[in-house]
Amino acid sequence: AQSVSQHNHHVILSEAASLELGCNYSYGGTVNLFWYVQYPGQHLQLLLKYFSGDPLVKGIKGFEAEFIKSKFSFNLRKPSVQWSDTAEYFCAVDNNAGNMLTFGGGTRLMVKP
Amino acid sequence: KAGVTQTPRYLIKTRGQQVTLSCSPISGHRSVSWYQQTPGQGLQFLFEYFSETQRNKGNFPGRFSGRQFSNSRSEMNVSTLELGDSALYLCASSLAVGGEAFFGQGTRLTVV
């Protein structure tokens, strides 16, 4: 069975700081990779996704992620965070056998103004 | 266009009862997946339906079941509720296999 690990459970940053959230997965075959965000009181929203091609993918709100196949990693980055980025972030993997996402444990990000 | 709609938003049930949750996917989406979100276990996959057929099932007991109707709307049922079933139940719809999943607001179930 595949698994997804997010190493940072809680992250506190000041506005304008750079962000990198780690994500590693354990499935050895072809995967689709996703980052979702859950703002307080809102539903899960897709930030970005990787299916194939350029391993550096850009998403909404200035987020990007890099797929490194040799490291089974899909880290999320943002050069300069804003207070409005305060949310919980989830990395997810789909092994393309159906719409069955395996989620990481999530990272709670707090951005201090 | 309308997003994924889950009803009801909140439910309080007593141990031993059963509950049915409903999910209306985005128009045109034929795949519906269900997830359970708890503080301790995080987001866990329950099952996925496509064209009225269960295609994938997560590691949950048989008390958890679901179905999908011809209009792609889906229901999940939990029988003989336990305190540990208290959770946010999320539904997601997708257009195709491996496509982007769009999530609903969820149904928060509290078992007392």
GROMACS .gro file of C-alpha atoms in nm, chain A:
model
  113
    1ALA     CA    1   0.000   0.000   0.000
    2GLN     CA    2   0.120   0.347  -0.072
    3SER     CA    3   0.178   0.605   0.198
    4VAL     CA    4   0.247   0.977   0.206
    5SER     CA    5   0.458   1.155   0.466
    6GLN     CA    6   0.456   1.522   0.544
    7HIS     CA    7   0.741   1.595   0.778
    8ASN     CA    8   0.633   1.934   0.908
    9HIS     CA    9   0.316   1.918   1.117
   10HIS     CA   10   0.315   2.282   1.222
   11VAL     CA   11   0.498   2.571   1.060
   12ILE     CA   12   0.498   2.931   1.179
   13LEU     CA   13   0.637   3.200   0.951
   14SER     CA   14   0.638   3.574   0.931
   15GLU     CA   15   0.496   3.746   0.626
   16ALA     CA   16   0.739   3.762   0.332
   17ALA     CA   17   0.932   3.457   0.453
   18SER     CA   18   0.991   3.172   0.211
   19LEU     CA   19   0.804   2.846   0.250
   20GLU     CA   20   0.896   2.488   0.173
   21LEU     CA   21   0.680   2.197   0.285
   22GLY     CA   22   0.811   1.847   0.244
   23CYS     CA   23   0.618   1.554   0.099
   24ASN     CA   24   0.745   1.202   0.036
   25TYR     CA   25   0.548   0.905  -0.092
   26SER     CA   26   0.618   0.536  -0.094
   27TYR     CA   27   0.465   0.403  -0.419
   28GLY     CA   28   0.714   0.287  -0.681
   29GLY     CA   29   0.493   0.298  -0.989
   30THR     CA   30   0.342   0.582  -1.189
   31VAL     CA   31   0.167   0.834  -0.970
   32ASN     CA   32  -0.027   1.154  -0.993
   33LEU     CA   33   0.068   1.407  -0.727
   34PHE     CA   34  -0.137   1.683  -0.571
   35TRP     CA   35  -0.121   1.956  -0.312
   36TYR     CA   36  -0.450   2.063  -0.156
   37VAL     CA   37  -0.514   2.352   0.082
   38GLN     CA   38  -0.786   2.383   0.344
   39TYR     CA   39  -0.844   2.740   0.464
   40PRO     CA   40  -1.019   2.774   0.801
   41GLY     CA   41  -1.386   2.683   0.763
   42GLN     CA   42  -1.355   2.610   0.393
   43HIS     CA   43  -1.343   2.301   0.176
   44LEU     CA   44  -1.031   2.140   0.034
   45GLN     CA   45  -0.908   2.320  -0.276
   46LEU     CA   46  -0.649   2.211  -0.528
   47LEU     CA   47  -0.328   2.417  -0.526
   48LEU     CA   48  -0.145   2.229  -0.798
   49LYS     CA   49  -0.102   1.889  -0.957
   50TYR     CA   50   0.159   1.683  -1.139
   51PHE     CA   51   0.065   1.413  -1.387
   52SER     CA   52   0.365   1.406  -1.622
   53GLY     CA   53   0.610   1.631  -1.808
   54ASP     CA   54   0.796   1.923  -1.652
   55PRO     CA   55   0.868   1.823  -1.291
   56LEU     CA   56   0.839   2.184  -1.176
   57VAL     CA   57   0.471   2.271  -1.162
   58LYS     CA   58   0.315   2.604  -1.086
   59GLY     CA   59  -0.015   2.640  -0.910
   60ILE     CA   60  -0.246   2.908  -0.789
   61LYS     CA   61  -0.152   3.195  -0.556
   62GLY     CA   62   0.218   3.178  -0.636
   63PHE     CA   63   0.274   2.822  -0.516
   64GLU     CA   64   0.496   2.576  -0.699
   65ALA     CA   65   0.613   2.221  -0.641
   66GLU     CA   66   0.896   2.009  -0.771
   67PHE     CA   67   0.863   1.637  -0.841
   68ILE     CA   68   1.190   1.452  -0.781
   69LYS     CA   69   1.130   1.094  -0.885
   70SER     CA   70   1.457   0.958  -0.745
   71LYS     CA   71   1.368   1.093  -0.403
   72PHE     CA   72   0.995   1.010  -0.420
   73SER     CA   73   0.935   1.370  -0.321
   74PHE     CA   74   0.695   1.647  -0.419
   75ASN     CA   75   0.783   1.950  -0.208
   76LEU     CA   76   0.568   2.262  -0.206
   77ARG     CA   77   0.729   2.606  -0.219
   78LYS     CA   78   0.635   2.971  -0.214
   79PRO     CA   79   0.897   3.249  -0.224
   80SER     CA   80   0.706   3.494  -0.004
   81VAL     CA   81   0.410   3.397   0.212
   82GLN     CA   82   0.121   3.621   0.308
   83TRP     CA   83  -0.103   3.623   0.613
   84SER     CA   84  -0.382   3.487   0.388
   85ASP     CA   85  -0.179   3.169   0.331
   86THR     CA   86  -0.260   3.058   0.685
   87ALA     CA   87  -0.422   2.720   0.628
   88GLU     CA   88  -0.365   2.347   0.640
   89TYR     CA   89  -0.180   2.194   0.345
   90PHE     CA   90  -0.216   1.835   0.229
   91CYS     CA   91  -0.002   1.639  -0.010
   92ALA     CA   92  -0.183   1.355  -0.190
   93VAL     CA   93  -0.096   1.073  -0.427
   94ASP     CA   94  -0.311   0.881  -0.674
   95ASN     CA   95  -0.166   0.569  -0.837
   96ASN     CA   96  -0.387   0.622  -1.142
   97ALA     CA   97  -0.597   0.314  -1.070
   98GLY     CA   98  -0.901   0.521  -0.991
   99ASN     CA   99  -0.986   0.833  -0.803
  100MET     CA  100  -0.844   0.713  -0.475
  101LEU     CA  101  -0.621   0.968  -0.308
  102THR     CA  102  -0.379   0.882  -0.029
  103PHE     CA  103  -0.321   1.190   0.181
  104GLY     CA  104  -0.034   1.294   0.401
  105GLY     CA  105  -0.106   1.398   0.757
  106GLY     CA  106  -0.120   1.765   0.669
  107THR     CA  107   0.085   2.069   0.768
  108ARG     CA  108  -0.072   2.356   0.956
  109LEU     CA  109   0.084   2.682   0.842
  110MET     CA  110   0.043   2.998   1.044
  111VAL     CA  111   0.168   3.322   0.892
  112LYS     CA  112   0.216   3.605   1.138
  113PRO     CA  113   0.147   3.955   1.004
   0.00000   0.00000   0.00000
